[in-house]
Coordinates of C-alpha atoms in Angstrom, one line a residue:
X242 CA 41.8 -29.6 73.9
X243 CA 41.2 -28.3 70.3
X244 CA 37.6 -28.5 69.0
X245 CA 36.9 -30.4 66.5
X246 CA 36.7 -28.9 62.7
X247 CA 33.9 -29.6 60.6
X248 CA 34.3 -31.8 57.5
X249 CA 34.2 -29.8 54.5
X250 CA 31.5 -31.2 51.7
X251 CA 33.2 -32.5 48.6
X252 CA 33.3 -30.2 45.5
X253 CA 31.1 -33.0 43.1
X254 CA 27.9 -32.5 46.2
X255 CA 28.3 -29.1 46.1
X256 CA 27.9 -28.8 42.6
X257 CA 25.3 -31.8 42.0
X258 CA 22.0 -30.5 41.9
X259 CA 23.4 -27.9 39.1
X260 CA 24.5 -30.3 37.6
X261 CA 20.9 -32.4 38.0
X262 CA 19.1 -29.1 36.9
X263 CA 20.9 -29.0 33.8
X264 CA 20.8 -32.9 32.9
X265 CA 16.9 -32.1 33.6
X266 CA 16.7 -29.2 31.0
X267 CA 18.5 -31.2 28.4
X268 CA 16.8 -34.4 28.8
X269 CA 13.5 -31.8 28.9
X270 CA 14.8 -30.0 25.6
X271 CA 15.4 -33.7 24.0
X272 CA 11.8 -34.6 24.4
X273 CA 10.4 -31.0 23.2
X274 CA 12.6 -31.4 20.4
X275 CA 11.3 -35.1 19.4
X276 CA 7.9 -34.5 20.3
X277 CA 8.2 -31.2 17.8
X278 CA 8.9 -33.8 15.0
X279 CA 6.9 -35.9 15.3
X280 CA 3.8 -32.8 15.5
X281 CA 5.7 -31.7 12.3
X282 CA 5.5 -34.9 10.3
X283 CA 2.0 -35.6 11.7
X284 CA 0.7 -32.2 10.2
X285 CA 2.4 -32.9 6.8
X286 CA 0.7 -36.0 6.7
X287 CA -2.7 -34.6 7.4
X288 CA -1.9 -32.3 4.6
X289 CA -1.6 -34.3 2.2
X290 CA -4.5 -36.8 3.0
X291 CA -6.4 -33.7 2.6
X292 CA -5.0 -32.6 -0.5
X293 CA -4.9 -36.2 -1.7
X294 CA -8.8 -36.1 -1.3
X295 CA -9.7 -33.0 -3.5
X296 CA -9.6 -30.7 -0.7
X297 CA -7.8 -27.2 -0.5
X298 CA -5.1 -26.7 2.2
X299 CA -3.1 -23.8 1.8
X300 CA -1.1 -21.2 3.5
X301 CA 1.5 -18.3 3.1
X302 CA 4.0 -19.3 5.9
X303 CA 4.1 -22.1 8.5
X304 CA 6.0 -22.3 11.5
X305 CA 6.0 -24.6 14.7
X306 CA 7.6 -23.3 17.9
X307 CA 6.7 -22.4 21.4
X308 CA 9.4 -24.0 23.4
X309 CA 9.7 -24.8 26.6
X310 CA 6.1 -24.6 28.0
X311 CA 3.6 -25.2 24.7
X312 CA 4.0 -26.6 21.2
X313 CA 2.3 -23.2 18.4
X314 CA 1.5 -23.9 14.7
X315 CA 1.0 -20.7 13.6
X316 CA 0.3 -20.5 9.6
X317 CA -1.0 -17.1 7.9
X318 CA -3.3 -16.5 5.1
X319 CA -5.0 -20.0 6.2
X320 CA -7.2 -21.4 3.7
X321 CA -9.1 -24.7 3.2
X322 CA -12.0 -25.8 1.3
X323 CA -14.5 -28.9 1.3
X324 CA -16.4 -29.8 -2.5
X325 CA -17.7 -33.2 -1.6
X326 CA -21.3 -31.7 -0.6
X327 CA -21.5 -28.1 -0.5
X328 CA -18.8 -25.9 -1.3
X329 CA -17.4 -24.8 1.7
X330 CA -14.4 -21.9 2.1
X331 CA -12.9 -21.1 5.2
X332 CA -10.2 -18.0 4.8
X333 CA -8.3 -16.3 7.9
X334 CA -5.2 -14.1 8.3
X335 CA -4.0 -16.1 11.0
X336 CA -4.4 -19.9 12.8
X337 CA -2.4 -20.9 16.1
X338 CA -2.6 -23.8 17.2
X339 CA -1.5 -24.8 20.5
X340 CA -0.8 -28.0 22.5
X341 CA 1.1 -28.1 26.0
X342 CA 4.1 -30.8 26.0
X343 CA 2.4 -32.8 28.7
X344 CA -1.0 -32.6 27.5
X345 CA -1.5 -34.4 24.0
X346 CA -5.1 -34.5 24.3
X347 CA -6.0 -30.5 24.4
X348 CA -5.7 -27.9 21.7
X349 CA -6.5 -24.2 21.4
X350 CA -7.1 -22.5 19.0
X351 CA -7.1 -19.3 18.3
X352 CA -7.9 -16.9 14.8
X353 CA -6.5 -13.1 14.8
X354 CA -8.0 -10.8 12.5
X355 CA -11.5 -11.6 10.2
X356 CA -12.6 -15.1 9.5
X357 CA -14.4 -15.6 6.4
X358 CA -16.4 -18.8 5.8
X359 CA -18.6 -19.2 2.1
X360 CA -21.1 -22.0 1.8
X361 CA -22.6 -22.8 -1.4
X362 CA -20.4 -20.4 -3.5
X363 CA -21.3 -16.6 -2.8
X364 CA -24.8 -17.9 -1.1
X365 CA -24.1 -17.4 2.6
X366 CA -21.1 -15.8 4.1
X367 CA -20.3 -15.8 7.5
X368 CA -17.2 -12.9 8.6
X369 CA -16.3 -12.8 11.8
X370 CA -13.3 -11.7 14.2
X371 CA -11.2 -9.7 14.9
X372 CA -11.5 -12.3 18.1
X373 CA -12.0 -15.9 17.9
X374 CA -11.3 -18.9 19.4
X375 CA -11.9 -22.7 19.8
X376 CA -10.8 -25.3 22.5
X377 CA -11.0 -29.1 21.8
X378 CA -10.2 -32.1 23.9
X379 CA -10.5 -35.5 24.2
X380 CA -9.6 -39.2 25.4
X381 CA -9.2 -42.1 23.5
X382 CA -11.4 -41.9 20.0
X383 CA -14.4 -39.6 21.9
X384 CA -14.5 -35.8 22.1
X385 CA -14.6 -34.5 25.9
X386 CA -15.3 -30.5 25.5
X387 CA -15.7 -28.6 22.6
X388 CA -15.8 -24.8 23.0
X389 CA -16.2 -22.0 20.1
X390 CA -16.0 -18.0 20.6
X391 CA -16.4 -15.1 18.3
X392 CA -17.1 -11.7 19.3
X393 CA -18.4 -10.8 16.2
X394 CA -20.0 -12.4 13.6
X395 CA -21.7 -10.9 10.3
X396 CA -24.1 -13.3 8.4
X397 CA -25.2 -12.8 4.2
X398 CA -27.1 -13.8 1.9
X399 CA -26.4 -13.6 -1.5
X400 CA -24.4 -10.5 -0.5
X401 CA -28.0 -9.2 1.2
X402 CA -27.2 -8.8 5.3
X403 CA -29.4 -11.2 7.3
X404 CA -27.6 -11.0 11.0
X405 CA -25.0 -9.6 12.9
X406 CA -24.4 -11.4 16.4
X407 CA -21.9 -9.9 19.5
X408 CA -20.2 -11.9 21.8
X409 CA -21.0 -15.5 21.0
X410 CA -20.3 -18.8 22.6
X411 CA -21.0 -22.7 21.8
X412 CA -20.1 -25.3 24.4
X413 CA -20.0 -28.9 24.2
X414 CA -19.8 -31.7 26.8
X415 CA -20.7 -35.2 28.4
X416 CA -22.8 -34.7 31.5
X417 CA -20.5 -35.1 34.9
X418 CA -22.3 -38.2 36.0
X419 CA -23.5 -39.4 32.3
X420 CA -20.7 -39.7 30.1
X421 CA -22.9 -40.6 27.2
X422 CA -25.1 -38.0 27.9
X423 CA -24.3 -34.3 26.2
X424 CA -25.1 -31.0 27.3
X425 CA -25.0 -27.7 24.8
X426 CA -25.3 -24.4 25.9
X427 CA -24.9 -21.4 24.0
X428 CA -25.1 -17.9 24.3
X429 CA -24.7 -14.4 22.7
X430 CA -25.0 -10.8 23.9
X431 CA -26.7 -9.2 20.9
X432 CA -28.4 -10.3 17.8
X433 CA -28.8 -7.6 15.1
X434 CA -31.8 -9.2 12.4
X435 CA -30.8 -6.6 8.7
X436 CA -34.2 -7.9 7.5
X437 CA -37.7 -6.4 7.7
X438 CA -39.3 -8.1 10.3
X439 CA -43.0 -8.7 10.4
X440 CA -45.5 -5.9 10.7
X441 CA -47.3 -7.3 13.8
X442 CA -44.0 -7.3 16.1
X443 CA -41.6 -4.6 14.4
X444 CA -42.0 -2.0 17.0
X445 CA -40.2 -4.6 19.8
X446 CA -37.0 -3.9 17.3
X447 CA -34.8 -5.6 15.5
X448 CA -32.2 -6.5 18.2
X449 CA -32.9 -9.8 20.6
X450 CA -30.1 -10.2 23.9
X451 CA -28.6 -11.1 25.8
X452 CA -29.7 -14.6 25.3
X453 CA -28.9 -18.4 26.6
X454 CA -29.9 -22.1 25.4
X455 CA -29.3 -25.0 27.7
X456 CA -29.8 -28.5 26.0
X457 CA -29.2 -32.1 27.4
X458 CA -30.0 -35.2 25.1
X459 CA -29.1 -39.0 26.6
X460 CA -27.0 -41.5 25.0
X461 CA -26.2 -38.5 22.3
X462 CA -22.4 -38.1 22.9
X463 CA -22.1 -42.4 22.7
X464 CA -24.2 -41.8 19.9
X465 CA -22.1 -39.5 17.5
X466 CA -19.1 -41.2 18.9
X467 CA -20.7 -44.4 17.1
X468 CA -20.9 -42.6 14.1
X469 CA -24.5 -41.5 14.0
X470 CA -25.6 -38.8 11.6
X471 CA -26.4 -35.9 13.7
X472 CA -29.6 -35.5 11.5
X473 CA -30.7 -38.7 13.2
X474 CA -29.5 -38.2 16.6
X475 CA -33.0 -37.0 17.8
X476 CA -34.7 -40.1 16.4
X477 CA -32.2 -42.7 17.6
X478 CA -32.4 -41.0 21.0
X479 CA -36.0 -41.5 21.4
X480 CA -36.2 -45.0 20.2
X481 CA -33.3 -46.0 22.4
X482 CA -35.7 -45.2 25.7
X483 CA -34.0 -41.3 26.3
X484 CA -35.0 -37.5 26.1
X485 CA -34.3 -34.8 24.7
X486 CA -34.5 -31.7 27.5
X487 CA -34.0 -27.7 27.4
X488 CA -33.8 -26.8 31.1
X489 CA -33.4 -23.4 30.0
X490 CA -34.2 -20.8 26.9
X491 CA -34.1 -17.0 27.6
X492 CA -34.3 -14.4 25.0
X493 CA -34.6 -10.9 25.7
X494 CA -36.2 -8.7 22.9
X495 CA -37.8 -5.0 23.0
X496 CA -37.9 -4.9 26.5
X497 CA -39.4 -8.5 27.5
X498 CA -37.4 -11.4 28.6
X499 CA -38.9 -14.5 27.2
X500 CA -38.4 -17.9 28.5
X501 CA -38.9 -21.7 28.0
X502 CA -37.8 -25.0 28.7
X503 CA -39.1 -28.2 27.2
X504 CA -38.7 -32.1 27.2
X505 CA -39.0 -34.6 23.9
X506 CA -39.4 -38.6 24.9
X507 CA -41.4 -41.7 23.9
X508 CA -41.6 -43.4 27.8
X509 CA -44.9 -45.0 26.5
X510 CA -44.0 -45.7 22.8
X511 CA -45.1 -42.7 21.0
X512 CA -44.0 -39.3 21.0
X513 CA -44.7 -37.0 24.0
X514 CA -43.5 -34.6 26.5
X515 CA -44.2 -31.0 27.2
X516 CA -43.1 -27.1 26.2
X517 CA -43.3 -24.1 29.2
X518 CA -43.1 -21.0 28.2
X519 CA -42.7 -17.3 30.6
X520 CA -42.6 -13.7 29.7
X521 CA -41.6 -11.0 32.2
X522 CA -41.9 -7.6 30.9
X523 CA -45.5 -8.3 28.6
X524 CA -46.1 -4.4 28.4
X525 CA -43.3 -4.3 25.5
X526 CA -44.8 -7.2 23.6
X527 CA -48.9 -5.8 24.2
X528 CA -47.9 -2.5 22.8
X529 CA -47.1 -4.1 19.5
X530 CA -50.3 -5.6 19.4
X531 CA -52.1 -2.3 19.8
X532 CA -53.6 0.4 17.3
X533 CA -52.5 4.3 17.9
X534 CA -55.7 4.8 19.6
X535 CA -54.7 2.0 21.8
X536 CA -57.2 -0.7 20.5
X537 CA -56.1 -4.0 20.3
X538 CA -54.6 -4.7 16.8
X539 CA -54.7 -8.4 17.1
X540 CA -57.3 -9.4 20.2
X541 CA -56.0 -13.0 20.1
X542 CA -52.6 -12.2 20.5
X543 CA -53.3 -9.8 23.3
X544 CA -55.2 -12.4 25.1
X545 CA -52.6 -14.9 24.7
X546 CA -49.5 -12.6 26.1
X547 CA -52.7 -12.1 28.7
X548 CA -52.6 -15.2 29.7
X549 CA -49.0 -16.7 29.1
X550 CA -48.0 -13.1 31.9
X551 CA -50.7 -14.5 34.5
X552 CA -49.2 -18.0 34.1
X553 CA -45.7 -16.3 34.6
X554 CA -46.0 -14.7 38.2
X555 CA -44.1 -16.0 41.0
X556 CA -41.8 -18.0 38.2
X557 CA -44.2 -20.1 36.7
X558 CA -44.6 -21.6 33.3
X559 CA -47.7 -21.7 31.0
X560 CA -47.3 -25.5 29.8
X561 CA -48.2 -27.2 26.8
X562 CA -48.1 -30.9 26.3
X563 CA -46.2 -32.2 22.9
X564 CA -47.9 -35.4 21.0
X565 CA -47.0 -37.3 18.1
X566 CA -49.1 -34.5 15.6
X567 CA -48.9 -31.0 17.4
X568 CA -48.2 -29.1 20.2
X569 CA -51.5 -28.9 22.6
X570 CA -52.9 -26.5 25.8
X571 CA -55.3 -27.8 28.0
X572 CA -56.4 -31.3 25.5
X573 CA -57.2 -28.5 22.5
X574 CA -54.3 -29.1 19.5
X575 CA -53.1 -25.1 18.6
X576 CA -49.7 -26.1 16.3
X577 CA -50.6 -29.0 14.0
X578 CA -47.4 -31.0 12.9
X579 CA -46.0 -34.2 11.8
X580 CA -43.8 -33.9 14.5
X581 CA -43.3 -37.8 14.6
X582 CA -42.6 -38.2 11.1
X583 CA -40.3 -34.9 10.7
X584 CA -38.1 -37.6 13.7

C-alpha cells in the first residue's frame, strides 16, 4: 500500500503575496506621488496669494521630497515679510516643513541655523537658533495644539541688547474636557535682562530661571476660532459669564523662587477675583533691601517680603482680592487701576 503524496501548491499561490506586496508598494507610491502634487500646487498657490497681496515670499531653492514615510518642504535662505501694519521681516537659512502621508492635519516645523525676525524696521530684533521648532495641528477650520521652541533667543532694541532667553517653550491647547476652553503654558530656563535694572533690587542679578506660566481662559479657543481679536479676548470672556485663571507662575531670581496664581471673572457683574502670591528663599530678596551696615534700606519693603514669607510656610499664599479699580489686601486698595476700563 503506497502512502499517499502530498499535493504540491500551485506556482501563482506560491508567489501571490509577492506579488500583493508589490501591487501594495505601487498603489502606495501612486498615492505619495499624487498627494506630492497636489502639496506642490497648493504651496504655489499660497505663494502667490501672498505675493499678490504686497507681501514678500522668497527663497534660494525649493524642493519637496521625503518619500515613503513623510512629505519635507525644505526651502533655504527663507524670507517673508508683512507691511500692512508694522513691518515685519522674518529671515532664516533654512525651513522644513513636514507632513506624514496619512496625517494631513499635522505639520512640523523645523528652522536650522539663526532666525532673524525685525519689527518696525531696525526697532526690535529678535535672532534666535541655531535650534528651533514649531508643531501645528488641527481639525476642520480650528487649531488643536500649537507648540513653539527655541533654544536661544537674543532680543534688541534699536540695536541696544534688552534680553537674551535659553531654552524656551510656548504651548497651545483646548482643555481635555472643554474644547472651547484654552490652556497656555510656557516656560524657559534662563532669562538674561542687558539693561540696568533698578537700584533697589540689582544685587538679586540680572538673570531670572528657570521659570513656568500656566494659563486657562473659558470659551477663549471658540472664541478666536470665531474670529475675535485677541486684544479683546479677555473682555468678551468675562462678559460671556467665564474666567480667566493662572493656576501656576514661578519665577526663580537671585536665589528666591517666586510664585503666584490668580483668577479674573465678573460672576456678579463687575470685575473681581483674586491674586496669591509665595516666595521661598526671602533671605536673597531682604538683603537687597538692606544698607552695608545691615539697616533696612527700604523698611516697607522689608516688612512686606516679611510678611508675604510668613504667609508662605507650609505652601500657602498671601491673597489679594482684584475689583473693578485695583488690586486690594485685607479691604485696604494698595495698586490703584482702571482695571475694568483697560478690559
Amino acid at each position: 500500500m503506497t502512502a499517499t503524496q502530498p499535493k504540491k501548491r500551485g506556482g501563482f499561490w506560491l508567489f501571490f503575496p509577492f506579488f500583493l506586496f508589490l501591487l501594495l508598494i505601487g498603489l502606495y507610491s501612486a498615492y505619495w506621488a499624487y498627494a506630492k502634487n497636489l502639496l506642490d500646487q497648493g504651496i504655489e498657490g499660497w505663494i502667490e496669494v501672498e505675493r499678490a497681496a504686497g507681501h514678500t515670499v522668497e527663497y534660494s531653492n525649493k524642493s519637496l521630497g521625503g518619500y515613503p514615510f513623510r512629505f519635507e518642504l525644505t526651502l533655504d535662505d527663507p524670507v517673508y515679510e508683512d507691511d500692512e501694519i508694522i513691518s515685519t521681516r522674518w529671515e532664516g537659512q533654512q525651513l522644513q516643513l513636514v507632513m506624514q502621508p496619512w496625517n494631513w492635519q499635522h505639520v512640523i516645523a523645523r528652522s536650522p541655523g539663526m532666525n532673524r525676525i525685525r519689527t518696525g524696521g531696525e526697532d526690535i530684533s529678535l535672532l534666535f537658533g541655531p535650534k528651533s521648532a514649531a508643531s501645528l495641528s488641527w481639525s476642520g477650520e480650528s487649531v488643536r495644539r500649537f507648540s513653539l521652541a527655541f533654544d536661544e533667543v537674543a532680543a534688541s532694541a534699536n540695536g541696544e541688547p534688552v534680553a537674551d532667553l535659553d531654552d524656551f517653550q510656548f504651548h497651545i491647547k483646548p482643555a481635555p474636557d472643554d474644547p472651547a476652553m484654552l490652556m497656555l503654558e510656557t516656560r524657559w530656563q534662563s532669562l538674561g535682562v542687558k539693561q540696568p535694572l533698578p537700584p533697589e533690587v540689582a544685587d538679586l542679578g540680572p538673570d531670572f530661571g528657570p521659570s513656568i506660566l500656566r494659563l486657562e481662559a473659558d470659551q477663549a479657543f471658540a472664541l478666536l476660532t470665531a474670529g475675535y481679536d485677541a486684544s479683546e479676548l479677555v473682555g468678551e470672556i468675562l462678559a460671556r459669564g467665564g474666567a480667566v485663571r493662572v493656576p501656576q507662575l514661578v519665577l526663580n531670581w537671585g536665589g528666591s523662587e517666586l510664585g503666584a496664581k490668580a483668577e479674573l471673572n465678573a460672576a456678579s457683574g463687575e470685575i473681581g477675583g483674586n491674586v496669591g502670591v509665595r516666595i521661598d528663599g526671602a533671605d536673597a530678596v531682604r538683603a537687597a533691601f538692606q544698607n552695608p551696615d545691615g539697616s533696612a534700606s527700604n523698611p516697607d519693603a522689608v516688612q512686606a517680603i516679611n510678611a508675604l514669607e510668613a504667609a508662605s510656610a507650609n505652601g500657602g499664599f498671601l491673597t489679594m482680592t482684584i475689583r473693578g479699580d485695583g488690586l486690594y489686601f485685607l479691604g485696604n486698595r494698595i495698586v490703584p487701576a482702571d482695571i475694568e476700563g483697560a478690559l
